[in-house]
Short mmCIF file of C-alpha atoms and ligand atoms in Angstrom, two decimals:
data_model
loop_
_atom_site.label_atom_id
_atom_site.label_comp_id
_atom_site.label_asym_id
_atom_site.label_seq_id
_atom_site.Cartn_x
_atom_site.Cartn_y
_atom_site.Cartn_z
CA MET A 1 177.81 -54.82 83.43
CA TYR A 2 174.88 -53.29 81.56
CA VAL A 3 174.13 -49.74 82.71
CA VAL A 4 171.33 -47.45 81.56
CA MET A 5 171.62 -43.75 82.42
CA ILE A 6 168.33 -41.90 82.58
CA ALA A 7 169.04 -38.19 82.57
CA PRO A 8 167.66 -34.80 81.58
CA GLU A 9 170.99 -33.69 80.03
CA CYS A 10 174.00 -35.13 78.23
CA ALA A 11 176.93 -33.11 76.86
CA PRO A 12 177.32 -31.80 74.29
CA VAL A 13 173.85 -32.32 72.82
CA ALA A 14 171.64 -31.21 75.69
CA LYS A 15 173.65 -29.21 78.18
CA VAL A 16 172.65 -26.65 80.76
CA GLY A 17 175.49 -27.26 83.20
CA GLY A 18 177.79 -29.80 84.81
CA LEU A 19 175.18 -32.56 85.01
CA ALA A 20 175.45 -32.92 81.23
CA ASP A 21 179.24 -33.28 81.42
CA VAL A 22 178.92 -35.87 84.17
CA VAL A 23 176.41 -38.04 82.31
CA GLN A 24 178.58 -38.00 79.20
CA GLY A 25 181.94 -38.36 80.97
CA LEU A 26 180.92 -41.10 83.40
CA SER A 27 179.16 -43.08 80.66
CA ARG A 28 182.22 -42.88 78.49
CA GLU A 29 184.48 -44.02 81.33
CA LEU A 30 182.18 -46.97 82.07
CA MET A 31 182.28 -47.91 78.39
CA ILE A 32 186.06 -47.74 78.26
CA ARG A 33 186.10 -50.14 81.22
CA GLY A 34 184.15 -52.66 79.15
CA ASN A 35 180.60 -52.05 80.36
CA ALA A 36 177.59 -51.75 78.07
CA VAL A 37 176.16 -48.27 78.55
CA GLU A 38 173.07 -46.59 77.13
CA VAL A 39 171.64 -43.17 77.85
CA ILE A 40 167.95 -42.27 77.73
CA LEU A 41 167.09 -38.58 77.26
CA PRO A 42 164.08 -36.51 76.25
CA LYS A 43 164.16 -35.47 72.60
CA TYR A 44 164.22 -31.70 73.03
CA ASP A 45 163.69 -29.45 70.02
CA CYS A 46 166.58 -27.21 71.14
CA MET A 47 169.27 -29.93 71.26
CA ARG A 48 172.54 -29.67 69.32
CA TYR A 49 171.42 -32.06 66.55
CA ASP A 50 174.70 -31.40 64.74
CA ARG A 51 176.46 -33.31 67.54
CA ILE A 52 174.35 -36.51 67.17
CA TRP A 53 175.56 -39.05 64.68
CA ASP A 54 173.19 -41.26 62.71
CA LEU A 55 169.99 -40.21 64.44
CA HIS A 56 167.11 -42.42 63.38
CA LYS A 57 163.79 -43.68 64.68
CA VAL A 58 163.95 -47.11 66.33
CA PHE A 59 160.63 -47.37 68.10
CA GLY A 60 157.47 -45.89 66.63
CA ASP A 61 154.75 -47.30 68.74
CA LEU A 62 155.34 -46.42 72.37
CA TRP A 63 152.14 -45.54 74.22
CA VAL A 64 152.89 -44.11 77.65
CA PRO A 65 150.12 -44.16 80.28
CA TYR A 66 149.70 -40.67 81.67
CA HIS A 67 146.81 -39.40 83.77
CA ASP A 68 143.80 -41.20 82.28
CA MET A 69 145.22 -41.20 78.77
CA HIS A 70 148.01 -42.77 76.77
CA PHE A 71 150.49 -40.44 75.08
CA HIS A 72 152.14 -41.57 71.90
CA CYS A 73 155.94 -41.40 71.72
CA ASP A 74 158.61 -42.17 69.16
CA VAL A 75 162.04 -43.24 70.29
CA TYR A 76 165.14 -42.23 68.33
CA PHE A 77 168.62 -43.62 68.54
CA GLY A 78 171.92 -41.89 67.79
CA PHE A 79 175.54 -41.73 68.86
CA VAL A 80 176.80 -38.83 70.97
CA GLU A 81 180.60 -38.83 71.16
CA GLY A 82 180.45 -42.59 70.63
CA LEU A 83 177.78 -43.07 73.31
CA LYS A 84 174.57 -44.95 72.53
CA CYS A 85 171.70 -42.56 73.22
CA PHE A 86 167.95 -43.01 73.01
CA PHE A 87 165.78 -39.92 72.70
CA ILE A 88 162.12 -40.03 73.67
CA GLU A 89 159.90 -37.80 71.57
CA SER A 90 156.49 -37.16 73.01
CA HIS A 91 153.61 -36.34 70.66
CA SER A 92 151.23 -35.23 73.38
CA PHE A 93 149.25 -32.02 72.95
CA THR A 94 151.25 -30.69 75.91
CA ASN A 95 154.32 -30.53 73.68
CA PHE A 96 156.49 -31.52 76.64
CA PHE A 97 159.94 -31.26 75.08
CA ASN A 98 159.39 -28.75 72.27
CA ARG A 99 159.63 -25.58 74.29
CA GLY A 100 162.83 -24.02 72.98
CA ILE A 101 164.51 -24.33 76.41
CA TYR A 102 165.33 -27.27 78.66
CA TYR A 103 163.93 -26.08 81.97
CA GLY A 104 161.97 -23.17 83.32
CA HIS A 105 158.33 -23.96 82.61
CA ASN A 106 155.58 -24.10 85.19
CA ASP A 107 154.83 -27.68 84.26
CA ASP A 108 158.45 -28.90 84.59
CA PRO A 109 157.37 -31.48 87.22
CA GLU A 110 154.84 -32.90 84.76
CA ARG A 111 157.27 -32.85 81.86
CA PHE A 112 159.86 -34.86 83.74
CA ALA A 113 157.42 -37.10 85.59
CA PHE A 114 156.18 -38.07 82.16
CA PHE A 115 159.76 -38.61 81.01
CA CYS A 116 160.36 -41.02 83.94
CA ARG A 117 157.31 -43.05 83.07
CA ALA A 118 158.16 -42.99 79.35
CA ALA A 119 161.76 -44.12 79.94
CA LEU A 120 160.61 -47.13 81.96
CA GLU A 121 157.83 -47.96 79.54
CA PHE A 122 160.36 -47.88 76.71
CA MET A 123 162.74 -50.17 78.60
CA LEU A 124 159.92 -52.58 79.30
CA LYS A 125 158.68 -52.68 75.71
CA ALA A 126 162.20 -52.84 74.29
CA ASN A 127 162.99 -55.71 76.66
CA LYS A 128 165.89 -53.96 78.31
CA HIS A 129 167.05 -55.51 81.56
CA PRO A 130 170.11 -53.58 82.71
CA ASP A 131 171.99 -54.45 85.88
CA ILE A 132 172.00 -50.81 86.88
CA ILE A 133 169.75 -47.85 86.17
CA HIS A 134 171.60 -44.65 87.05
CA CYS A 135 169.33 -41.62 87.51
CA HIS A 136 170.29 -37.96 87.87
CA ASP A 137 168.67 -35.15 89.85
CA TRP A 138 165.00 -34.53 90.64
CA GLN A 139 163.97 -34.79 87.00
CA THR A 140 164.48 -38.56 87.16
CA GLY A 141 163.60 -39.08 90.85
CA LEU A 142 160.37 -40.90 90.04
CA VAL A 143 162.16 -43.67 88.14
CA PRO A 144 163.04 -45.77 91.23
CA VAL A 145 159.57 -45.15 92.68
CA LEU A 146 157.83 -46.32 89.51
CA LEU A 147 160.21 -49.24 89.19
CA TYR A 148 159.41 -50.36 92.74
CA ASP A 149 155.69 -49.69 92.44
CA MET A 150 154.87 -51.20 89.07
CA TYR A 151 157.67 -52.15 86.70
CA THR A 152 159.18 -54.87 88.91
CA HIS A 153 155.74 -56.48 88.87
CA LEU A 154 155.73 -56.25 85.08
CA GLY A 155 158.95 -58.24 84.89
CA MET A 156 161.73 -55.70 85.42
CA THR A 157 163.01 -57.44 88.50
CA HIS A 158 166.66 -57.18 87.59
CA PRO A 159 167.80 -53.53 87.67
CA ARG A 160 169.14 -51.85 90.78
CA VAL A 161 169.09 -48.07 90.97
CA CYS A 162 171.88 -45.62 91.70
CA TYR A 163 170.68 -42.02 92.08
CA THR A 164 172.99 -39.01 91.88
CA LEU A 165 172.10 -35.66 93.44
CA HIS A 166 173.72 -32.83 91.49
CA ASN A 167 172.08 -29.89 93.23
CA LEU A 168 169.83 -29.98 96.30
CA LYS A 169 168.43 -26.56 95.59
CA HIS A 170 166.12 -28.03 92.97
CA GLN A 171 164.05 -30.89 94.34
CA GLY A 172 160.93 -31.01 92.20
CA VAL A 173 158.47 -30.02 94.95
CA THR A 174 154.98 -30.06 93.52
CA GLY A 175 151.35 -31.01 94.10
CA GLU A 176 150.29 -34.58 94.85
CA TYR A 177 148.42 -34.64 91.54
CA ILE A 178 151.77 -35.56 89.97
CA LEU A 179 151.56 -38.99 91.57
CA ARG A 180 148.16 -39.67 90.01
CA GLN A 181 149.43 -38.47 86.62
CA VAL A 182 152.06 -41.19 86.53
CA GLY A 183 149.85 -43.87 88.08
CA LEU A 184 151.02 -43.85 91.72
CA ASN A 185 148.59 -43.95 94.62
CA PRO A 186 148.90 -40.70 96.66
CA ALA A 187 147.39 -42.34 99.74
CA HIS A 188 150.31 -44.74 99.82
CA TYR A 189 153.11 -42.33 98.96
CA MET A 190 152.14 -39.12 100.78
CA THR A 191 153.79 -40.04 104.07
CA GLN A 192 156.88 -38.71 105.83
CA GLU A 193 158.87 -41.90 105.15
CA ARG A 194 158.00 -41.72 101.47
CA LEU A 195 157.43 -38.78 99.09
CA GLN A 196 155.77 -36.15 101.28
CA ASP A 197 157.86 -32.99 101.44
CA ASN A 198 159.53 -32.57 104.85
CA PHE A 199 158.12 -29.05 105.33
CA ASN A 200 155.14 -28.61 103.08
CA HIS A 201 153.04 -31.60 104.01
CA GLY A 202 150.62 -31.03 101.15
CA ALA A 203 153.40 -31.32 98.57
CA VAL A 204 155.28 -34.14 96.90
CA ASN A 205 159.07 -33.99 96.90
CA ILE A 206 160.31 -35.89 93.86
CA MET A 207 163.97 -35.84 94.85
CA LYS A 208 163.05 -37.30 98.22
CA GLY A 209 161.30 -40.14 96.39
CA GLY A 210 164.48 -40.79 94.46
CA ILE A 211 166.50 -40.94 97.69
CA VAL A 212 164.05 -43.22 99.49
CA TYR A 213 163.53 -45.74 96.68
CA SER A 214 167.04 -46.01 95.18
CA ASN A 215 169.48 -48.70 96.18
CA PHE A 216 172.29 -46.19 96.49
CA VAL A 217 172.44 -42.40 96.49
CA THR A 218 175.49 -40.34 95.64
CA THR A 219 176.24 -36.68 95.45
CA VAL A 220 178.97 -35.06 93.44
CA SER A 221 181.68 -34.36 96.02
CA PRO A 222 182.59 -35.57 99.52
CA HIS A 223 182.47 -32.08 101.04
CA TYR A 224 179.02 -31.35 99.61
CA SER A 225 177.77 -34.71 100.92
CA GLU A 226 178.56 -33.48 104.44
CA GLU A 227 177.19 -29.99 103.84
CA ILE A 228 173.81 -31.27 102.66
CA LYS A 229 173.51 -33.63 105.62
CA HIS A 230 174.49 -31.11 108.26
CA THR A 231 173.62 -27.60 107.04
CA ASP A 232 170.86 -25.64 105.33
CA LEU A 233 172.41 -26.58 102.01
CA GLY A 234 170.31 -29.74 102.29
CA TYR A 235 167.30 -27.45 101.63
CA GLY A 236 165.13 -29.52 103.97
CA LEU A 237 166.37 -32.99 102.99
CA GLN A 238 168.99 -33.24 105.79
CA HIS A 239 166.81 -35.57 107.83
CA THR A 240 166.04 -37.82 104.86
CA LEU A 241 169.74 -38.07 104.03
CA HIS A 242 170.50 -38.98 107.64
CA GLU A 243 167.84 -41.66 107.64
CA HIS A 244 169.26 -43.13 104.46
CA GLY A 245 172.88 -42.43 105.43
CA GLY A 246 173.80 -46.09 105.11
CA LYS A 247 173.34 -45.96 101.34
CA PHE A 248 174.62 -42.43 100.73
CA GLY A 249 178.04 -41.05 99.86
CA GLY A 250 179.93 -38.35 97.96
CA VAL A 251 181.92 -39.19 94.83
CA LEU A 252 183.88 -36.34 93.32
CA ASN A 253 182.94 -35.76 89.68
CA GLY A 254 185.55 -36.37 87.05
CA LEU A 255 186.35 -34.54 83.85
CA ASP A 256 186.36 -36.07 80.41
CA TYR A 257 189.93 -35.26 79.36
CA ASN A 258 188.95 -36.27 75.86
CA ALA A 259 186.78 -33.18 75.69
CA TRP A 260 188.91 -30.98 77.97
CA ASN A 261 192.57 -31.22 77.13
CA PRO A 262 194.81 -28.34 75.96
CA GLU A 263 197.01 -30.83 74.09
CA THR A 264 194.23 -31.87 71.73
CA ASP A 265 191.48 -29.24 72.02
CA PRO A 266 190.21 -28.34 68.53
CA TYR A 267 188.61 -25.10 69.75
CA ILE A 268 191.73 -23.32 71.00
CA ALA A 269 194.16 -21.33 68.91
CA HIS A 270 197.36 -23.11 70.00
CA ARG A 271 197.62 -26.48 71.70
CA TYR A 272 199.99 -26.84 74.64
CA SER A 273 201.04 -28.96 77.58
CA ILE A 274 203.14 -28.47 80.72
CA ASN A 275 206.24 -28.82 78.55
CA THR A 276 205.13 -26.14 76.10
CA LEU A 277 203.37 -23.89 78.60
CA ASP A 278 204.52 -20.71 76.89
CA ASP A 279 202.14 -21.54 74.05
CA LYS A 280 199.29 -20.90 76.47
CA TYR A 281 200.03 -17.18 76.01
CA LYS A 282 199.32 -17.47 72.29
CA ASN A 283 195.79 -18.39 73.36
CA LYS A 284 195.70 -15.33 75.61
CA GLU A 285 196.54 -13.21 72.57
CA ALA A 286 193.97 -15.04 70.43
CA LEU A 287 191.34 -14.48 73.10
CA ARG A 288 192.20 -10.79 73.30
CA GLN A 289 191.95 -10.44 69.54
CA ARG A 290 188.66 -12.27 69.40
CA LEU A 291 187.12 -10.15 72.16
CA TRP A 292 188.71 -6.82 71.13
CA LEU A 293 190.84 -6.51 74.25
CA ARG A 294 194.09 -4.58 74.07
CA HIS A 295 197.48 -6.20 74.24
CA ASP A 296 199.04 -5.28 77.57
CA TYR A 297 201.13 -6.73 80.40
CA LYS A 298 198.17 -7.62 82.63
CA PRO A 299 196.67 -10.80 84.05
CA LEU A 300 193.38 -11.90 82.53
CA VAL A 301 190.68 -12.92 85.02
CA ALA A 302 187.78 -14.96 83.64
CA VAL A 303 184.36 -16.22 84.66
CA VAL A 304 182.54 -18.98 82.76
CA SER A 305 179.27 -19.61 84.50
CA ARG A 306 175.53 -19.82 84.59
CA LEU A 307 174.55 -16.43 86.00
CA ASP A 308 172.58 -17.57 88.99
CA HIS A 309 172.51 -16.47 92.63
CA GLN A 310 174.19 -19.77 93.50
CA LYS A 311 177.18 -18.65 91.42
CA GLY A 312 177.54 -15.34 93.26
CA VAL A 313 176.27 -12.96 90.57
CA GLU A 314 176.68 -9.98 92.90
CA LEU A 315 180.26 -10.93 93.72
CA ILE A 316 181.03 -11.42 90.04
CA ARG A 317 179.77 -7.90 89.33
CA HIS A 318 182.01 -6.58 92.04
CA ALA A 319 184.96 -8.65 90.82
CA ILE A 320 184.75 -6.93 87.44
CA SER A 321 185.31 -3.45 88.87
CA TYR A 322 187.82 -4.73 91.43
CA SER A 323 189.89 -6.52 88.79
CA LEU A 324 189.85 -3.57 86.38
CA ALA A 325 190.88 -1.22 89.20
CA ASN A 326 193.73 -3.55 90.18
CA GLY A 327 195.55 -3.91 86.90
CA CYS A 328 193.69 -6.86 85.35
CA GLN A 329 191.69 -7.60 82.26
CA PHE A 330 188.35 -9.33 82.71
CA VAL A 331 186.34 -11.69 80.52
CA LEU A 332 182.95 -13.11 81.38
CA LEU A 333 181.01 -15.78 79.51
CA GLY A 334 177.65 -16.38 81.12
CA SER A 335 173.94 -16.49 80.67
CA SER A 336 170.89 -16.74 82.84
CA PRO A 337 167.35 -17.95 82.38
CA ASP A 338 166.35 -15.19 84.83
CA PRO A 339 165.49 -12.10 82.71
CA ARG A 340 166.32 -9.73 85.59
CA ILE A 341 169.87 -11.03 85.96
CA ASN A 342 170.32 -11.04 82.19
CA HIS A 343 169.11 -7.46 81.97
CA GLU A 344 171.47 -6.33 84.73
CA TYR A 345 174.42 -7.91 83.01
CA TRP A 346 173.45 -6.42 79.63
CA GLN A 347 173.38 -3.01 81.25
CA LEU A 348 176.78 -3.64 82.76
CA LYS A 349 178.06 -4.78 79.38
CA HIS A 350 176.86 -1.57 77.74
CA SER A 351 178.50 0.56 80.40
CA LEU A 352 181.82 -1.26 79.82
CA ASN A 353 181.58 -1.42 76.06
CA ASP A 354 184.42 0.98 75.41
CA ASN A 355 186.73 -0.50 78.01
CA PRO A 356 189.67 -2.16 76.19
CA ASP A 357 190.34 -4.37 79.24
CA CYS A 358 186.95 -5.96 79.63
CA HIS A 359 184.54 -8.08 77.63
CA LEU A 360 181.26 -9.55 78.82
CA GLU A 361 179.75 -12.19 76.56
CA ILE A 362 176.17 -12.76 77.70
CA SER A 363 175.43 -16.07 76.05
CA TYR A 364 176.03 -19.78 76.16
CA HIS A 365 178.92 -20.61 73.86
CA GLU A 366 180.60 -23.99 74.14
CA GLU A 367 183.51 -23.28 71.78
CA LEU A 368 184.34 -19.86 73.21
CA ALA A 369 184.41 -21.41 76.69
CA HIS A 370 187.35 -23.58 75.58
CA LEU A 371 189.35 -20.58 74.36
CA ILE A 372 188.67 -18.71 77.61
CA TYR A 373 189.91 -21.61 79.75
CA ALA A 374 193.06 -21.69 77.60
CA GLY A 375 193.61 -17.93 77.38
CA ALA A 376 192.88 -16.75 80.93
CA ASP A 377 195.40 -16.54 83.78
CA MET A 378 192.81 -16.95 86.56
CA ILE A 379 189.26 -18.21 86.78
CA LEU A 380 186.98 -16.81 89.44
CA ILE A 381 184.26 -18.96 91.08
CA PRO A 382 182.68 -17.05 94.00
CA SER A 383 179.79 -19.49 94.57
CA ALA A 384 177.43 -19.34 97.54
CA PHE A 385 177.49 -23.13 97.32
CA GLU A 386 178.94 -25.50 94.76
CA PRO A 387 178.01 -29.20 94.73
CA CYS A 388 181.14 -30.08 92.78
CA GLY A 389 181.98 -27.47 90.16
CA LEU A 390 183.65 -28.47 86.97
CA THR A 391 184.97 -25.11 85.85
CA GLN A 392 187.80 -25.06 88.41
CA MET A 393 188.88 -28.54 87.31
CA ILE A 394 188.72 -27.60 83.63
CA ALA A 395 190.63 -24.39 84.31
CA MET A 396 193.39 -26.26 86.16
CA LYS A 397 193.82 -28.68 83.27
CA TYR A 398 194.42 -25.59 81.08
CA GLY A 399 196.92 -24.06 83.52
CA THR A 400 194.47 -21.36 84.63
CA VAL A 401 194.63 -20.69 88.36
CA PRO A 402 191.29 -20.95 90.24
CA VAL A 403 190.22 -18.28 92.73
CA VAL A 404 187.24 -19.82 94.49
CA ARG A 405 185.00 -19.76 97.52
CA ASN A 406 185.70 -22.45 100.11
CA THR A 407 182.57 -24.57 99.67
CA GLY A 408 181.45 -27.96 98.34
CA GLY A 409 183.53 -29.54 95.62
CA LEU A 410 185.68 -26.40 95.40
CA THR A 411 187.03 -27.29 98.86
CA ASP A 412 187.82 -30.80 97.64
CA THR A 413 189.75 -29.69 94.57
CA VAL A 414 191.41 -26.29 95.19
CA PHE A 415 194.26 -25.98 97.70
CA ASP A 416 195.30 -22.51 98.75
CA ALA A 417 198.69 -21.19 97.66
CA ASN A 418 199.31 -19.59 101.06
CA TYR A 419 197.25 -21.44 103.63
CA ALA A 420 196.67 -25.06 102.53
CA HIS A 421 197.92 -27.79 104.88
CA ARG A 422 199.68 -29.38 101.96
CA PRO A 423 203.18 -29.32 100.50
CA TYR A 424 203.82 -26.50 97.98
CA HIS A 425 203.74 -28.77 94.96
CA GLU A 426 200.13 -29.71 95.79
CA ARG A 427 198.84 -26.14 96.08
CA ASN A 428 196.96 -24.97 93.03
CA GLY A 429 194.83 -21.85 93.65
CA TYR A 430 193.23 -19.40 96.06
CA LEU A 431 190.32 -19.85 98.44
CA PHE A 432 188.18 -17.47 100.46
CA ASN A 433 185.63 -18.21 103.16
CA ASP A 434 183.31 -15.24 103.56
CA PHE A 435 180.63 -14.85 100.92
CA ASN A 436 181.05 -11.08 100.62
CA TYR A 437 183.14 -8.46 98.81
CA GLN A 438 185.94 -8.44 101.39
CA GLY A 439 186.22 -12.21 101.37
CA MET A 440 186.52 -12.36 97.61
CA GLU A 441 188.88 -9.40 97.42
CA SER A 442 191.24 -11.07 99.89
CA ALA A 443 191.73 -14.01 97.53
CA LEU A 444 191.80 -12.01 94.29
CA HIS A 445 194.26 -9.59 95.83
CA ARG A 446 196.64 -12.42 96.71
CA ALA A 447 196.33 -13.98 93.25
CA ILE A 448 196.91 -10.71 91.40
CA GLY A 449 199.82 -9.85 93.69
CA MET A 450 201.43 -13.22 93.00
CA TRP A 451 201.02 -12.78 89.23
CA TYR A 452 202.76 -9.39 89.27
CA SER A 453 205.34 -9.86 92.00
CA HIS A 454 206.26 -13.55 91.83
CA PRO A 455 205.56 -14.74 88.30
CA GLN A 456 207.70 -17.83 88.84
CA HIS A 457 205.61 -18.90 91.85
CA PHE A 458 202.45 -18.18 89.90
CA ARG A 459 203.72 -20.43 87.12
CA GLU A 460 204.35 -23.19 89.66
CA LEU A 461 200.73 -22.93 90.77
CA MET A 462 199.64 -23.29 87.15
CA ILE A 463 201.77 -26.37 86.70
CA ASN A 464 200.62 -27.89 90.01
CA GLY A 465 197.03 -27.56 88.80
CA MET A 466 197.82 -29.14 85.45
CA ARG A 467 199.44 -32.11 87.19
CA TYR A 468 196.31 -33.04 89.15
CA ASP A 469 194.40 -35.98 87.78
CA TYR A 470 190.74 -35.01 87.89
CA SER A 471 189.83 -37.44 85.13
CA TRP A 472 187.06 -40.03 85.44
CA ASN A 473 189.65 -42.67 86.27
CA HIS A 474 189.20 -42.56 90.07
CA PRO A 475 185.48 -41.69 90.25
CA GLY A 476 184.76 -44.26 87.53
CA GLY A 477 186.26 -46.90 89.82
CA HIS A 478 184.12 -45.67 92.74
CA TYR A 479 180.95 -45.94 90.70
CA ILE A 480 181.82 -49.48 89.57
CA ASN A 481 182.28 -50.42 93.24
CA ILE A 482 178.89 -48.92 94.09
CA TYR A 483 177.23 -50.78 91.21
CA ASP A 484 178.89 -54.04 92.28
CA TYR A 485 177.80 -53.46 95.87
CA ILE A 486 174.12 -52.90 95.06
CA LYS A 487 174.00 -55.71 92.50
CA GLU A 488 174.80 -58.31 95.14
P1 LIG B 501 176.75 -25.97 87.05
O1 LIG B 501 176.44 -27.38 86.68
O2 LIG B 501 176.27 -25.59 88.40
O3 LIG B 501 176.32 -24.98 86.00
P2 LIG B 501 179.55 -26.76 86.81
O4 LIG B 501 180.80 -26.03 87.15
O5 LIG B 501 179.35 -28.10 87.42
O6 LIG B 501 178.33 -25.78 87.13
O7 LIG B 501 179.48 -26.99 85.23
C1 LIG B 501 179.40 -25.92 84.34
C2 LIG B 501 179.64 -26.42 82.92
O8 LIG B 501 178.92 -25.57 82.02
C3 LIG B 501 181.09 -26.34 82.51
O9 LIG B 501 181.33 -27.31 81.51
C4 LIG B 501 181.19 -24.93 81.90
O10 LIG B 501 182.25 -24.83 80.98
C5 LIG B 501 179.85 -24.83 81.21
N1 LIG B 501 179.32 -23.47 81.06
C6 LIG B 501 178.75 -22.69 82.02
N2 LIG B 501 178.34 -21.52 81.49
C7 LIG B 501 178.66 -21.56 80.18
C8 LIG B 501 178.48 -20.65 79.08
N3 LIG B 501 177.89 -19.47 79.24
N4 LIG B 501 178.93 -21.03 77.87
C9 LIG B 501 179.53 -22.22 77.70
N5 LIG B 501 179.71 -23.12 78.68
C10 LIG B 501 179.28 -22.81 79.90
#
């Protein structure tokens, strides 16, 4: 099969969060299974160019219709971890992708609407006729709409579209002008069955367009697929998902064990496996040395996260003082595009600067993240909601026990040491229900107690987590089935 991924992120070159890991990991899995896979991305100025191999221009004359103009683009090609990637560079005066950050501008809907049009225009001009176009999140939601509206009539009759929803909180709700910009007729599309937002009838909902016009829609875990259909976590798209329920399902994300594996990880101090688990503690020491933490007989609790309200920033703050007061060390690696949250965490960092049991690293740091997963005893994920969550799966692979809120993909992957309806050898962490201090404390308290009082049981939990197979093997098979199904 020939699959083209159109996405706003791909790890490790353009990564904000899990979406990037998914695009890279799923593409790689599809390739290993013998499919031809290509990825189309914007060419951002802030990408990790050091992680692209053999980047060169392959298409110098792409003119993309936009509003009543044509914007000139160059297309570059390069390999990312062996994956074939095309990068669209726009030369418009609007400087769409040279902004120093990936998201967070007022004209984000325009930037990515343009990207959708440019990706299809490139495929048309480059004569690409994939079996499947796989789009990700609202940023690419206009691809199936544009394909249906114009590109099938221009000869792209072949591709079928799979659309994956990574986070319903961000839907690309914007003015109807966006339709005109990309050449769609607002009179036709501004209806309830099509792209009109379910609440704000004057607005276009790009993610809704993606749902309506794709051949199949997935989200990133089975539990989240139910939550977004039946609760407020659908952020207004519940009804649309119900209407299109026949072509919608949850597929749990996988992890690329090529990138996340303590047996081969180049970024950790000492490699280890279940059989050499004691070597994990050499990483704990290395982490302590690197972050100026004292050597002591204490569990190390870690957070690796975007600092966003979704991730429970308030609870994380509380967890720091709770952990320090209850005999733990604490390490946080996180950053936020929201200056207020960043400022708060910088203040907290300054107030804890002299504490030999705590280090807050307010940044995005891919390599340090690996050492934290390897060196920590527990990872805390107190999310308000979590579509899938990769950090708990990464942590488990590294023998780090997850302490998480019972929501979304966390529910699908973490099974409580005390309360899970599963045999002991399948239990791998701690869950809490209530999104408040008491809820979180109840789980942290149990985890810390187990570490101190029953180290052998705690070690069993670590090993149980390491034994789980959260690779792309199973989800890769699910996606192939979906592709086969919509191709027929
Ligand atoms: P989300 O996509 O909502 O941010 P996920 O758990 O799905 O959350 O994916 C998060 C990914 O981003 C993981 O690979 C995690 O290691 C990485 N990550 C998050 N914050 C940081 C950071 N500050 N530095 C390095 N990596 C980070």
